Tab-separated table of C-alpha atoms (C1' of nucleotides) in Angstrom:
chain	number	residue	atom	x	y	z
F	1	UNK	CA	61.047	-72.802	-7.053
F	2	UNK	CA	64.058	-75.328	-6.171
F	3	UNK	CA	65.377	-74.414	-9.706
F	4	UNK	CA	65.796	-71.048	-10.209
F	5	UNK	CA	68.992	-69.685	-10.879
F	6	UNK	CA	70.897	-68.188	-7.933
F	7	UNK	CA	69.994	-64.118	-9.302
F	8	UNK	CA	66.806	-64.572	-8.975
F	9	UNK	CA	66.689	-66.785	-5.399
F	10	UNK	CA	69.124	-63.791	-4.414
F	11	UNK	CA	66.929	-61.163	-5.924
F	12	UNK	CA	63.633	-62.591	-3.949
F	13	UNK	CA	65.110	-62.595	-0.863
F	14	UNK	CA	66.478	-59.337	-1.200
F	15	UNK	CA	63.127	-57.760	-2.128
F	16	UNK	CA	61.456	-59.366	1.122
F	17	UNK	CA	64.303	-58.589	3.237
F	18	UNK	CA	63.974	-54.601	2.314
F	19	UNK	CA	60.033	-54.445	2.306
F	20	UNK	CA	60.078	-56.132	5.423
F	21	UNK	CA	62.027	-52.923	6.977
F	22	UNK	CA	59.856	-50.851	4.225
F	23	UNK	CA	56.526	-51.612	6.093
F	24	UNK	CA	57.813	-51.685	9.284
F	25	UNK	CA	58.596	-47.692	8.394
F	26	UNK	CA	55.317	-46.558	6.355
F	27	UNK	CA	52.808	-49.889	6.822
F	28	UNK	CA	51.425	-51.791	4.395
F	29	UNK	CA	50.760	-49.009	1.749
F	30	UNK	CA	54.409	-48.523	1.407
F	31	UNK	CA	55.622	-47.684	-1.730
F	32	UNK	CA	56.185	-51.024	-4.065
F	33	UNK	CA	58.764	-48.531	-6.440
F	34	UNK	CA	60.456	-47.521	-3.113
F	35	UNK	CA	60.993	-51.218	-2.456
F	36	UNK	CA	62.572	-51.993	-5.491
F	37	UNK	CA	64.477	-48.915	-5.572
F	38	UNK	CA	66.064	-50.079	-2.288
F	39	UNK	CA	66.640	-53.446	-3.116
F	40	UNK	CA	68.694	-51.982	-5.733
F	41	UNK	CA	66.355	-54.239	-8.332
F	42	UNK	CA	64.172	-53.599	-11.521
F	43	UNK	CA	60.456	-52.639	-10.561
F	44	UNK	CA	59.922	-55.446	-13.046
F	45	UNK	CA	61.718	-57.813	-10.483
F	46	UNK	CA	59.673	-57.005	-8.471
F	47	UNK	CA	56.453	-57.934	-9.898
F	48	UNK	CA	58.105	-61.082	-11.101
F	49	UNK	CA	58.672	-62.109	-7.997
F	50	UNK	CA	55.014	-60.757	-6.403
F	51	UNK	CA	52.558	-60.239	-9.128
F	52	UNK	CA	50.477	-58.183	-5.876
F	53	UNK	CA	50.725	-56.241	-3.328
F	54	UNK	CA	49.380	-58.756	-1.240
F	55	UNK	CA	51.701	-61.618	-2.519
F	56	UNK	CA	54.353	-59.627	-1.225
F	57	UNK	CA	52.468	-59.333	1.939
F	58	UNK	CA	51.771	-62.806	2.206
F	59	UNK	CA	55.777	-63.918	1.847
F	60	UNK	CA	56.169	-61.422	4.696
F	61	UNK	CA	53.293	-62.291	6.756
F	62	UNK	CA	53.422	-66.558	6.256
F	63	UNK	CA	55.093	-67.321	9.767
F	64	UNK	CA	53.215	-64.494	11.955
F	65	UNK	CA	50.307	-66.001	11.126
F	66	UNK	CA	51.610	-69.461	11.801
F	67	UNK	CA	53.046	-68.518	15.276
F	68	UNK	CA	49.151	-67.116	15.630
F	69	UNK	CA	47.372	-70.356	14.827
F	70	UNK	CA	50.544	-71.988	17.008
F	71	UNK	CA	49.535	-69.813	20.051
F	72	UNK	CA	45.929	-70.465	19.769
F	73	UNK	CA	46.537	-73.745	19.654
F	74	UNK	CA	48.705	-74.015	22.701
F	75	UNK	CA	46.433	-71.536	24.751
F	76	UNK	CA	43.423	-74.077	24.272
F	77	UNK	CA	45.121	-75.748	26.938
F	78	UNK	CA	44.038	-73.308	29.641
F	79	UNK	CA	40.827	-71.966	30.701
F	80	UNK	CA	38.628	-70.751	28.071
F	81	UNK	CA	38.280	-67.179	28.180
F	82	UNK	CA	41.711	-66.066	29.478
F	83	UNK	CA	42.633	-68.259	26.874
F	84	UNK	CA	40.415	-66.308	24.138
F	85	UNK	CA	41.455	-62.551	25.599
F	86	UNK	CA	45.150	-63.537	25.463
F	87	UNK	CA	44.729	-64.704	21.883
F	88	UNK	CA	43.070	-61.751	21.121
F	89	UNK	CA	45.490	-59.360	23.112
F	90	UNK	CA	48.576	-61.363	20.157
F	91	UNK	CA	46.332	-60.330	17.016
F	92	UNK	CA	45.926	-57.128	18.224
F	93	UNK	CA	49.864	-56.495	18.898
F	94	UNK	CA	50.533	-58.071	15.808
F	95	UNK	CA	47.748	-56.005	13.806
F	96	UNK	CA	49.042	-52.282	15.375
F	97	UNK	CA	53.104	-53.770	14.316
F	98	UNK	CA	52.066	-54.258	10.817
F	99	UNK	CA	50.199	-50.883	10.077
F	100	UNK	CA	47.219	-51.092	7.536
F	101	UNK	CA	47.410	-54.972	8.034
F	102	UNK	CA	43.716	-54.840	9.965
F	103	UNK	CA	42.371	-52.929	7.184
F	104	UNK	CA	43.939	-55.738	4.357
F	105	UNK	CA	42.707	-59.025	6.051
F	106	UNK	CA	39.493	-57.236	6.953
F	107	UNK	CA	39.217	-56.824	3.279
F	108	UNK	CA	41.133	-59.563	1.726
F	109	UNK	CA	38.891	-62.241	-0.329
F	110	UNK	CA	39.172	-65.411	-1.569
F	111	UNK	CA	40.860	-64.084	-4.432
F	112	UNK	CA	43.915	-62.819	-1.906
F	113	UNK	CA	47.027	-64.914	-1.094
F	114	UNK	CA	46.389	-63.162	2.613
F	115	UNK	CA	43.458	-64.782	2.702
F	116	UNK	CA	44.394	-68.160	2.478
F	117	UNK	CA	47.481	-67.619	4.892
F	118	UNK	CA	45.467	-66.758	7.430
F	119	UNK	CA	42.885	-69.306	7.118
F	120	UNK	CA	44.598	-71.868	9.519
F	121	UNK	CA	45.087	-68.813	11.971
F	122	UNK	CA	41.260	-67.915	11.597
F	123	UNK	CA	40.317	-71.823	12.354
F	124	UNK	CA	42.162	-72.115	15.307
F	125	UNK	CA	40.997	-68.380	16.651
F	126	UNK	CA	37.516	-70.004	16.479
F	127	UNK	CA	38.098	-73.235	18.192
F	128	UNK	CA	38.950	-70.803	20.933
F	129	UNK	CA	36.100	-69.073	20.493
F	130	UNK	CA	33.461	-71.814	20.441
F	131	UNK	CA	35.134	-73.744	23.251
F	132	UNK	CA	34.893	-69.920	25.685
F	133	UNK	CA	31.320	-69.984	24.225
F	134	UNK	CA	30.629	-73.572	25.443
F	135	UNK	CA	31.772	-72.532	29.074
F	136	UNK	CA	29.158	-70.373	29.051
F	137	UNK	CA	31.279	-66.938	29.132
F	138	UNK	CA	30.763	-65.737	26.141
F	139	UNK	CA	27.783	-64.606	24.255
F	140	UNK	CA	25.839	-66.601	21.851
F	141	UNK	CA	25.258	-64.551	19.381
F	142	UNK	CA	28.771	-63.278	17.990
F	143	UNK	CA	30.825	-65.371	15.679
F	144	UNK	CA	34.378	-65.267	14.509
F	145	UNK	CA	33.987	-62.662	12.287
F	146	UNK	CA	32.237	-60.248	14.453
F	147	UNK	CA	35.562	-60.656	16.969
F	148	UNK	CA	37.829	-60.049	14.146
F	149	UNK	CA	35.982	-57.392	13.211
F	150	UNK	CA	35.948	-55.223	16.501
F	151	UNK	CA	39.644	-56.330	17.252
F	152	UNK	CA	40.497	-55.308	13.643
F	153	UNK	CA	38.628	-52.107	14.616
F	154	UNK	CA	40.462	-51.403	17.938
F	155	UNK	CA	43.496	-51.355	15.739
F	156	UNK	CA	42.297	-49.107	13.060
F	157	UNK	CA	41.679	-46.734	15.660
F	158	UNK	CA	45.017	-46.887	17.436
F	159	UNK	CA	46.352	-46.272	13.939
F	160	UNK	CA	44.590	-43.209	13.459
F	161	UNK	CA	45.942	-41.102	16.374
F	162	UNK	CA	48.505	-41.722	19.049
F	163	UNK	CA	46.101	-39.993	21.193
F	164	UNK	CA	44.031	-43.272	21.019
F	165	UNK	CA	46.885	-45.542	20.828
F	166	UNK	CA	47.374	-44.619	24.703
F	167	UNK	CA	43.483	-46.128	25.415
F	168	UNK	CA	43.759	-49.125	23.044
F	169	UNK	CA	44.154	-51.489	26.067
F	170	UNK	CA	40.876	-49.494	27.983
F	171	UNK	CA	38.624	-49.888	24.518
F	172	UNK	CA	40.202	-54.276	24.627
F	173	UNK	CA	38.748	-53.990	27.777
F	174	UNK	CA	34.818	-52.597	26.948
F	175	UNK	CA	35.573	-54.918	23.699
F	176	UNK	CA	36.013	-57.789	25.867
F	177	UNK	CA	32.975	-56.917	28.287
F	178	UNK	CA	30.713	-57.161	25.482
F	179	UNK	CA	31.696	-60.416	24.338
F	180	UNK	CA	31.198	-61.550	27.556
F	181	UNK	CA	27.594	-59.801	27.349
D	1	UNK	CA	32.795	-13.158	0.079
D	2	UNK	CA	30.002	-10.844	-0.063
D	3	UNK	CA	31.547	-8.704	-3.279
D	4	UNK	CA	33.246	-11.572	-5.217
D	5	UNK	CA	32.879	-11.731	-8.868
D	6	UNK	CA	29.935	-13.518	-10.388
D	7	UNK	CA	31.991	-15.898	-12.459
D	8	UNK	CA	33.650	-16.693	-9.212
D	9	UNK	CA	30.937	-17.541	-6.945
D	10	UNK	CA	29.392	-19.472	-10.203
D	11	UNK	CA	32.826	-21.855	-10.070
D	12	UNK	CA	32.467	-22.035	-5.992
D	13	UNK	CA	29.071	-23.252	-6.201
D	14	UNK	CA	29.184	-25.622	-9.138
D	15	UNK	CA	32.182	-27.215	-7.796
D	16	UNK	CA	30.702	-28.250	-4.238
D	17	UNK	CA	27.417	-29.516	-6.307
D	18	UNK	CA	29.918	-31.581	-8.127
D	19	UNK	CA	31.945	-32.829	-5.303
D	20	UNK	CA	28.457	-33.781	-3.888
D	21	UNK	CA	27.722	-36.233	-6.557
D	22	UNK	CA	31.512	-37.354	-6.733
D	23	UNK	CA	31.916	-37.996	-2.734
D	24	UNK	CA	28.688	-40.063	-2.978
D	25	UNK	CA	30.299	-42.185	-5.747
D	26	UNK	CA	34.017	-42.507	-4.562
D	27	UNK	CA	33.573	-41.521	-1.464
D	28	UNK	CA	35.985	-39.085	0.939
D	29	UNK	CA	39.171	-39.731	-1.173
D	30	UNK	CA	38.107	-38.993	-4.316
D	31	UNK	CA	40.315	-37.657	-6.896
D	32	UNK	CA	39.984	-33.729	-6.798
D	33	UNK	CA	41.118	-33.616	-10.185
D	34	UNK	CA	38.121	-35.094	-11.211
D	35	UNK	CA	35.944	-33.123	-9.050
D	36	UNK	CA	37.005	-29.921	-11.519
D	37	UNK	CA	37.294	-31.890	-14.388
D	38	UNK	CA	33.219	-32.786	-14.160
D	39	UNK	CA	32.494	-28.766	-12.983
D	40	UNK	CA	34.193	-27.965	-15.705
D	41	UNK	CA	36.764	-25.511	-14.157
D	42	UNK	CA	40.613	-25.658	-14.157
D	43	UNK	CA	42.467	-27.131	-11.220
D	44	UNK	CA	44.265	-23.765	-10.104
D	45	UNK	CA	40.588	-22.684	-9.344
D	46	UNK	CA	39.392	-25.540	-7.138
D	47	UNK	CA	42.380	-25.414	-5.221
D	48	UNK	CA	41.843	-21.421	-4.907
D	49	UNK	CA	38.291	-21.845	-4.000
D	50	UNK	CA	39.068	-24.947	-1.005
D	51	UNK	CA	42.964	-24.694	-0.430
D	52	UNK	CA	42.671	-28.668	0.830
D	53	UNK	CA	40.612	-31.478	0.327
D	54	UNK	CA	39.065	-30.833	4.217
D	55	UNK	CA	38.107	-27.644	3.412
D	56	UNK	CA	36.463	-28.221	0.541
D	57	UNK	CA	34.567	-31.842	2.738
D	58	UNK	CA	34.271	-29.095	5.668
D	59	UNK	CA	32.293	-26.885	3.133
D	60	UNK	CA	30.267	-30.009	2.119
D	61	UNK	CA	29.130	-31.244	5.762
D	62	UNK	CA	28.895	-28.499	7.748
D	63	UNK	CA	25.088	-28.664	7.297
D	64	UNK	CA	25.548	-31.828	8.390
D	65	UNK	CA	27.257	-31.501	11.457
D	66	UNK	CA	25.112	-28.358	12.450
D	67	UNK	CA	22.351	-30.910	11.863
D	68	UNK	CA	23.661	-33.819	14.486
D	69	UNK	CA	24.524	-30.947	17.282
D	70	UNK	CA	20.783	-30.033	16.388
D	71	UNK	CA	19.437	-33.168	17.176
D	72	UNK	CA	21.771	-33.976	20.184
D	73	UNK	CA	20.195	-30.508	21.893
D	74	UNK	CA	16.635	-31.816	21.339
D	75	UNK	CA	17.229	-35.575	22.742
D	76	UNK	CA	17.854	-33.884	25.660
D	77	UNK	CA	14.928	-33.736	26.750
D	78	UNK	CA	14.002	-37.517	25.882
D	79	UNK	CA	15.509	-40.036	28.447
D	80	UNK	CA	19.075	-40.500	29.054
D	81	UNK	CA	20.334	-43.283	27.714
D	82	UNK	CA	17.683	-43.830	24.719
D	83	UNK	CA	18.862	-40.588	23.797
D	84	UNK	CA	22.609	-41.289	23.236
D	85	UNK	CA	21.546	-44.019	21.704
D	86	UNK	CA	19.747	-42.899	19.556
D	87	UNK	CA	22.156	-40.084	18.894
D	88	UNK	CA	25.204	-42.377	17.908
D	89	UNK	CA	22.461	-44.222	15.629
D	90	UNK	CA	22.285	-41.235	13.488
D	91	UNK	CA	25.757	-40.403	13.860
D	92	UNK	CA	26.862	-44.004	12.693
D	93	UNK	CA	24.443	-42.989	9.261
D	94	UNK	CA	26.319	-39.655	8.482
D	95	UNK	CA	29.894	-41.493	8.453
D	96	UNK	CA	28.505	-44.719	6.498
D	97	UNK	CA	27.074	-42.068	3.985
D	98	UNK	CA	30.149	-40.397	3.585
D	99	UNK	CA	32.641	-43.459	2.998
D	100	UNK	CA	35.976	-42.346	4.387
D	101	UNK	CA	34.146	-39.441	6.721
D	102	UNK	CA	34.781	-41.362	9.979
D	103	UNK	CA	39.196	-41.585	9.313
D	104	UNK	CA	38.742	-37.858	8.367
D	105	UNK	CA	37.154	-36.798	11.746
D	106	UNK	CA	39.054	-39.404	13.372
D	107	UNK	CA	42.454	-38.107	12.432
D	108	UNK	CA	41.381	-34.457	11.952
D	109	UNK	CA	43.889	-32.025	14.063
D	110	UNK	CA	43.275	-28.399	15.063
D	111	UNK	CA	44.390	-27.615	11.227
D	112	UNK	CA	41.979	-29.103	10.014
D	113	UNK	CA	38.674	-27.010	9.115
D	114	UNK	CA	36.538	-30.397	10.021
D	115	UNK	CA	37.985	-30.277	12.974
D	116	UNK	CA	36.597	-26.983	13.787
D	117	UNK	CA	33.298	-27.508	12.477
D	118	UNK	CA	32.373	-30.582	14.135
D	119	UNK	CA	33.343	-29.359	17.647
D	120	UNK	CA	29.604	-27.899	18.638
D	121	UNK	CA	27.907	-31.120	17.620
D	122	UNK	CA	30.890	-33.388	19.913
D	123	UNK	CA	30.171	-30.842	22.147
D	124	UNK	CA	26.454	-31.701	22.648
D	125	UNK	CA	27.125	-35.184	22.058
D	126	UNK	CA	29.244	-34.866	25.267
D	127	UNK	CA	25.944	-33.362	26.716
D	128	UNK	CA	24.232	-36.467	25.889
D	129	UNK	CA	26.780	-38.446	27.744
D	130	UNK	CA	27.035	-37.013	30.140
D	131	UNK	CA	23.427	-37.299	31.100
D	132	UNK	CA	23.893	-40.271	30.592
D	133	UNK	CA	26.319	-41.142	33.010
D	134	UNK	CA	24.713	-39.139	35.758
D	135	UNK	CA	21.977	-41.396	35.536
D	136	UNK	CA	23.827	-43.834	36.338
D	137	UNK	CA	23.049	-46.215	33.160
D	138	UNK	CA	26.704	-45.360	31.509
D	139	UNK	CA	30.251	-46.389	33.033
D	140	UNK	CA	31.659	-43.552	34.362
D	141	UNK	CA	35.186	-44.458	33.203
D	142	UNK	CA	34.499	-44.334	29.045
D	143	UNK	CA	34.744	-40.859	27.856
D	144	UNK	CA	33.494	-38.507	24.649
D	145	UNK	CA	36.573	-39.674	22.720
D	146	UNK	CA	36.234	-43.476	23.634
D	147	UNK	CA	32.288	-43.407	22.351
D	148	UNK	CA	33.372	-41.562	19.027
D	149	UNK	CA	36.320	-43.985	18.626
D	150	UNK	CA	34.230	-47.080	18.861
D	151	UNK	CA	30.714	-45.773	16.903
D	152	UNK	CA	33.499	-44.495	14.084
D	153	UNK	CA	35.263	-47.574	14.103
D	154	UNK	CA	31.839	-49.058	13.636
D	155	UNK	CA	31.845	-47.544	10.049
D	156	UNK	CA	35.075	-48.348	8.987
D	157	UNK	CA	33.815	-52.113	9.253
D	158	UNK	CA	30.725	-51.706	7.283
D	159	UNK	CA	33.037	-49.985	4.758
D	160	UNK	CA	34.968	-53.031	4.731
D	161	UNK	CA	33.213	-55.468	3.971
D	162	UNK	CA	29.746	-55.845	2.183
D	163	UNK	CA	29.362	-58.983	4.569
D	164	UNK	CA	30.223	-57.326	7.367
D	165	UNK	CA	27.946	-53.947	7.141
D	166	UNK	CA	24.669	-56.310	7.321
D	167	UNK	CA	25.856	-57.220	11.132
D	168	UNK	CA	26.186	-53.464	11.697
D	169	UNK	CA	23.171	-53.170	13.718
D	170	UNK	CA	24.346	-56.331	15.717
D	171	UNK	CA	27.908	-54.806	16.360
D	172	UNK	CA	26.426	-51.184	17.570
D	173	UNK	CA	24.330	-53.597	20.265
D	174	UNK	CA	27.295	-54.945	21.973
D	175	UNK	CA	29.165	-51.815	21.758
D	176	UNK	CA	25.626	-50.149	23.332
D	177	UNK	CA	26.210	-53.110	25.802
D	178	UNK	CA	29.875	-52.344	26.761
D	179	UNK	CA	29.657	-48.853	27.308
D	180	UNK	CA	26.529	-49.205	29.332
D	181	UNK	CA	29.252	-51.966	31.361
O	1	DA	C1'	65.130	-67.455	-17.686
O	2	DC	C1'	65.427	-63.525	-15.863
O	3	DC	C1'	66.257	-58.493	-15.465
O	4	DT	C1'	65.740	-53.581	-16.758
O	5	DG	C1'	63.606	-49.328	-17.202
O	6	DA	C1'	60.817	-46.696	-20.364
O	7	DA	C1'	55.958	-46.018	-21.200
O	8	DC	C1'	51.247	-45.320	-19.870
O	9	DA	C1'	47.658	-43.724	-17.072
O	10	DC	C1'	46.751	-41.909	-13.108
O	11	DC	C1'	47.421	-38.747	-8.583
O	12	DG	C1'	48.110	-33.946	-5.600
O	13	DT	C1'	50.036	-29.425	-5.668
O	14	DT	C1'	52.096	-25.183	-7.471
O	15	DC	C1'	52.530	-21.303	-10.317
O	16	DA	C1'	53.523	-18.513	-14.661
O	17	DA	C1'	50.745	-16.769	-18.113
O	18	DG	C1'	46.614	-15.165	-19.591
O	19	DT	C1'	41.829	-12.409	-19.369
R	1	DA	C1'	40.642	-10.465	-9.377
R	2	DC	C1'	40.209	-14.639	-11.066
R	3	DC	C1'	40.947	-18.568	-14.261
R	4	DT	C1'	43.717	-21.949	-16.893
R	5	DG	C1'	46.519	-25.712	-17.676
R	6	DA	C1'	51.317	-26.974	-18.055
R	7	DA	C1'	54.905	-28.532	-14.964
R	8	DC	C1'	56.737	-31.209	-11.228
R	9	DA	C1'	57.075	-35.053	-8.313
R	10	DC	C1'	55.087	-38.862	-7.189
R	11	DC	C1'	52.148	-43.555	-7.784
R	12	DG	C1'	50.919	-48.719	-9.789
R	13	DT	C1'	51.248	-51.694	-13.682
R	14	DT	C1'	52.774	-53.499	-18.157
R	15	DC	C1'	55.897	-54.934	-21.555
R	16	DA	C1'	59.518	-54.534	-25.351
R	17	DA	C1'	64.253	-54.930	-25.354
R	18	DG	C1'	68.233	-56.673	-23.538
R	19	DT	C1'	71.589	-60.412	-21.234
DNA sequence: ACCTGAACACCGTTCAAGT
DNA sequence: ACCTGAACACCGTTCAAGT
């Protein structure tokens, strides 16, 4: 890593550089040839340099996921459940910026570089979670992954038509009122 | 239709058998080319038969659909809210059957032949909550499109994640609860 | 060490040539 | 009238050959 000769430092951070404007255009599912075509680098390099999809994803997605655990961690300071919904409201933007990206740590596994750069994200998500939960304001009976999963959801479904988009915040809302039971 | 040749009709009905069997496999997006391969007919005539893959799913679930707008017209006469409900219940069954079905309908436009043939069973869905909301036991500010969003939504999780379609039932019960407000 | 691009195995879609 | 499959334009992934 500290190493490497200067091509190939140049060559990496060329490749993130142009996917990061890649999946800001067509999402997550963008085209990995269309990448390296516009990086102006073998599709070889490429893979060199990010064996997966999702390794590429990762590179990309490291520090928005740290700025999410960061925020979580900061909003823990204020009351519980405005503190939860706000964190909430920031995965969600950040979700419907990065299209498909709901879909890929919804199904990301252990076996997924996502996965594990999101863990410290997940963990502090939770502490908000539990603490709301101890006030007594939120229900019992849903976990972490059963917010993540309908917040994941609200995404998906802004993705699929910009008619929806327009009623993501109303749907967050009826979201949020059933947490709250 | 009526006078087509026999060979014809033959390929028309062996192919949708086939895409029966390979939708229940692969699901929504599987490879057409496949479909003809196992019917044992060239490409040209699958794509003459259904010009696109909806309206070759359209000619696969309109039974289906014709079935839910059925059933919404007899839980009419059952009580309100039990019977949307129970409606969305089944509803939530057809588009985990048919993996992919719920981004079809989801992002289906006026071009699209799905589009079309689902609109009599949303229509008496709408019925349903309608009633619904008359009596009083449904917020009066969710509509037909924010119930389909979130019950299809619903089934992209389960598709997911294994993990995650076992809390199914538990998700549908706190949308249930947020709609009802 | 690292880079390149051809090669392979897939798609969806179209259309000239056959019967 | 209908069927066939080659042709075209794309993918993702691998890997022999080059520097």
């Amino acid at each position: 890593m500290v190493n490497q000769r200067a091509d190939a430092r140049r060559n990496y951070e060329r490749i993130l550089e142009v996917a990061e404007d890649v999946v800001a255009e067509q999402g997550t599912q963008a085209s990995l040839r269309e990448v390296a075509r516009r990086a102006g680098v073998g599709l070889g390099t490429l893979y060199r340099h990010f064996p997966t999809r999702d390794a590429l994803l990762e590179a990309l997605l490291r520090q928005h996921f740290d700025d999410l655990a960061e925020a979580a961690r900061e909003l823990s300071a204020g009351p519980p459940v405005e503190a939860l919904e706000e964190w909430l409201r920031r995965f969600l933007a950040g979700s419907t910026t990065y299209r498909g990206l709901a879909q890929l740590l919804m199904t990301a596994d252990a076996s997924s570089p996502l996965d594990a750069s999101c863990q410290a994200m997940r963990e502090a998500a939770g502490q908000l979670l539990a603490r709301a939960q101890e006030a007594g304001h939120v229900r019992s009976d849903v976990d972490r992954t059963d917010v993540f999963a309908l917040v994941s959801a609200l995404s998906w479904i802004a993705e699929q038509a910009p008619a929806l988009a327009d009623r993501t915040e109303h749907l967050f809302g009826l979201v949020m009122t059933a947490i709250r039971g």
